Amino acid sequence: MEPTPPPSRPSFALLGADAFLAARPATPVQLAHACTRGGYDAAIPATWGDELIAERCIERLAERTLGPAVFCSCSYVRDRLLAPGPDLAPFMLSFVAPPVAAARYLRQLYAGRPIDITYVGACPSADDEAIDRQVAPKTFFAELRAQGI
């Protein structure tokens, strides 16, 4: 009897909005199929992160006692807003970038099981340990073309 091979490590292509735009005239469904043909188990839109962040933002707004709030999910924007001084800090609702939120969500879904996440997009705030690899859409499409996809 042959030994059972270890379970495969699921891999995900996390697609930023810029990846969908760069793929045009291909449709999002065609891009998702290209990702699965390229060896990914699933293609996930990074906009999942937008939904997760929006939910958390609503929760945090309900908890606030201060009036105004400044929503921020980009570390570069946050740094720029706070560069002149800390005056806005008490009003800032800071969140991770949407691709990071989506990647962390996937990791929670597969808790205890290793997965690989490739983020296809140029968001500079997506530099996070939850994402294994970040690649520009142009480079990603070149990789797919090299596979004959």
Short mmCIF file of C-alpha atoms in Angstrom, two decimals:
data_model
loop_
_atom_site.label_atom_id
_atom_site.label_comp_id
_atom_site.label_asym_id
_atom_site.label_seq_id
_atom_site.Cartn_x
_atom_site.Cartn_y
_atom_site.Cartn_z
CA MET A 1 0.00 0.00 0.00
CA GLU A 2 1.38 3.39 -1.00
CA PRO A 3 1.58 6.13 1.64
CA THR A 4 -1.04 8.85 1.44
CA PRO A 5 0.49 12.06 0.12
CA PRO A 6 0.34 15.02 2.49
CA PRO A 7 -2.60 17.35 1.89
CA SER A 8 -1.81 20.07 -0.58
CA ARG A 9 -1.26 23.57 0.66
CA PRO A 10 -4.13 25.72 -0.64
CA SER A 11 -3.04 28.75 -2.62
CA PHE A 12 -5.02 31.89 -3.30
CA ALA A 13 -4.67 34.72 -5.77
CA LEU A 14 -5.90 37.83 -3.99
CA LEU A 15 -6.81 40.23 -6.79
CA GLY A 16 -6.67 43.99 -6.33
CA ALA A 17 -8.89 46.35 -8.29
CA ASP A 18 -5.87 47.30 -10.38
CA ALA A 19 -5.48 43.66 -11.42
CA PHE A 20 -9.05 43.56 -12.70
CA LEU A 21 -8.49 46.81 -14.59
CA ALA A 22 -5.20 45.63 -16.06
CA ALA A 23 -6.85 42.40 -17.25
CA ARG A 24 -9.38 44.23 -19.38
CA PRO A 25 -10.91 43.39 -21.81
CA ALA A 26 -10.95 40.06 -19.94
CA THR A 27 -13.80 39.88 -17.46
CA PRO A 28 -13.35 39.23 -13.72
CA VAL A 29 -14.69 35.70 -14.26
CA GLN A 30 -12.14 35.08 -17.01
CA LEU A 31 -9.39 36.36 -14.72
CA ALA A 32 -10.55 34.02 -11.94
CA HIS A 33 -10.48 31.07 -14.36
CA ALA A 34 -6.98 32.06 -15.50
CA CYS A 35 -5.85 32.03 -11.87
CA THR A 36 -7.20 28.54 -11.27
CA ARG A 37 -5.63 27.32 -14.53
CA GLY A 38 -2.40 28.88 -13.28
CA GLY A 39 -2.43 26.66 -10.20
CA TYR A 40 -4.30 28.72 -7.63
CA ASP A 41 -7.09 27.02 -5.73
CA ALA A 42 -9.19 30.18 -5.82
CA ALA A 43 -9.12 33.79 -6.92
CA ILE A 44 -10.40 36.16 -4.26
CA PRO A 45 -11.17 39.84 -4.85
CA ALA A 46 -9.33 42.12 -2.43
CA THR A 47 -12.65 43.96 -2.09
CA TRP A 48 -13.56 41.30 0.47
CA GLY A 49 -11.29 43.35 2.70
CA ASP A 50 -13.37 46.48 2.03
CA GLU A 51 -16.44 44.68 3.35
CA LEU A 52 -14.62 43.45 6.46
CA ILE A 53 -13.21 46.91 7.17
CA ALA A 54 -16.60 48.56 6.66
CA GLU A 55 -18.16 46.20 9.20
CA ARG A 56 -15.46 46.93 11.76
CA CYS A 57 -15.70 50.67 11.06
CA ILE A 58 -19.43 50.64 11.84
CA GLU A 59 -18.70 48.84 15.11
CA ARG A 60 -16.02 51.35 16.09
CA LEU A 61 -18.21 54.32 15.17
CA ALA A 62 -20.91 52.99 17.48
CA GLU A 63 -18.37 52.81 20.32
CA ARG A 64 -17.06 56.37 19.83
CA THR A 65 -17.88 59.29 22.07
CA LEU A 66 -16.00 61.87 19.97
CA GLY A 67 -17.94 63.58 17.19
CA PRO A 68 -15.93 63.62 13.97
CA ALA A 69 -14.06 60.63 12.63
CA VAL A 70 -11.42 60.30 9.93
CA PHE A 71 -11.47 56.89 8.25
CA CYS A 72 -8.08 55.64 7.07
CA SER A 73 -7.05 52.26 5.68
CA CYS A 74 -3.78 53.34 4.08
CA SER A 75 -0.63 53.63 6.15
CA TYR A 76 0.80 56.20 3.74
CA VAL A 77 -2.24 58.46 4.03
CA ARG A 78 -2.29 58.02 7.81
CA ASP A 79 1.38 59.02 8.06
CA ARG A 80 0.79 62.03 5.83
CA LEU A 81 -2.22 63.19 7.86
CA LEU A 82 -0.31 62.88 11.13
CA ALA A 83 2.99 64.34 9.83
CA PRO A 84 2.20 67.93 10.92
CA GLY A 85 1.35 66.75 14.43
CA PRO A 86 -0.94 64.53 16.48
CA ASP A 87 -4.03 66.79 16.35
CA LEU A 88 -5.99 64.37 14.16
CA ALA A 89 -4.94 61.23 16.05
CA PRO A 90 -7.93 61.16 18.45
CA PHE A 91 -10.31 61.34 15.49
CA MET A 92 -8.54 58.76 13.34
CA LEU A 93 -10.16 55.39 12.74
CA SER A 94 -7.21 53.41 11.42
CA PHE A 95 -7.52 50.08 9.68
CA VAL A 96 -5.29 47.83 7.64
CA ALA A 97 -5.47 47.99 3.85
CA PRO A 98 -8.25 45.93 2.23
CA PRO A 99 -5.89 43.29 0.78
CA VAL A 100 -4.44 42.74 4.26
CA ALA A 101 -7.91 42.42 5.80
CA ALA A 102 -8.89 39.87 3.13
CA ALA A 103 -5.64 37.91 3.63
CA ARG A 104 -6.10 37.83 7.39
CA TYR A 105 -9.67 36.63 6.90
CA LEU A 106 -8.47 33.78 4.67
CA ARG A 107 -5.89 32.83 7.29
CA GLN A 108 -8.63 32.72 9.94
CA LEU A 109 -10.74 30.48 7.71
CA TYR A 110 -7.81 28.08 7.43
CA ALA A 111 -6.64 28.44 11.03
CA GLY A 112 -4.03 25.86 11.87
CA ARG A 113 -3.47 24.96 8.21
CA PRO A 114 -0.75 26.53 6.09
CA ILE A 115 -1.93 28.42 3.00
CA ASP A 116 -0.21 30.58 0.39
CA ILE A 117 -1.58 33.99 -0.53
CA THR A 118 -0.35 35.95 -3.52
CA TYR A 119 -1.64 39.50 -3.72
CA VAL A 120 -1.85 40.77 -7.29
CA GLY A 121 -1.86 44.53 -7.01
CA ALA A 122 0.20 47.62 -6.31
CA CYS A 123 -1.22 48.76 -2.95
CA PRO A 124 1.87 49.80 -0.97
CA SER A 125 0.00 49.26 2.31
CA ALA A 126 -0.39 45.57 1.48
CA ASP A 127 3.08 44.85 2.82
CA ASP A 128 2.03 42.57 5.66
CA GLU A 129 2.99 39.14 6.99
CA ALA A 130 -0.49 37.84 6.12
CA ILE A 131 0.46 38.09 2.43
CA ASP A 132 3.15 35.69 1.24
CA ARG A 133 3.87 37.36 -2.06
CA GLN A 134 2.91 40.63 -3.70
CA VAL A 135 3.22 40.95 -7.45
CA ALA A 136 2.31 43.71 -9.88
CA PRO A 137 -0.52 42.84 -12.27
CA LYS A 138 1.76 43.20 -15.32
CA THR A 139 4.23 40.70 -13.85
CA PHE A 140 1.43 38.31 -12.83
CA PHE A 141 -0.04 38.32 -16.33
CA ALA A 142 3.42 37.68 -17.79
CA GLU A 143 3.70 34.65 -15.49
CA LEU A 144 0.32 33.36 -16.70
CA ARG A 145 1.32 33.91 -20.34
CA ALA A 146 4.54 31.95 -19.71
CA GLN A 147 2.33 29.04 -18.61
CA GLY A 148 0.34 29.31 -21.83
CA ILE A 149 -2.67 30.89 -20.16
#
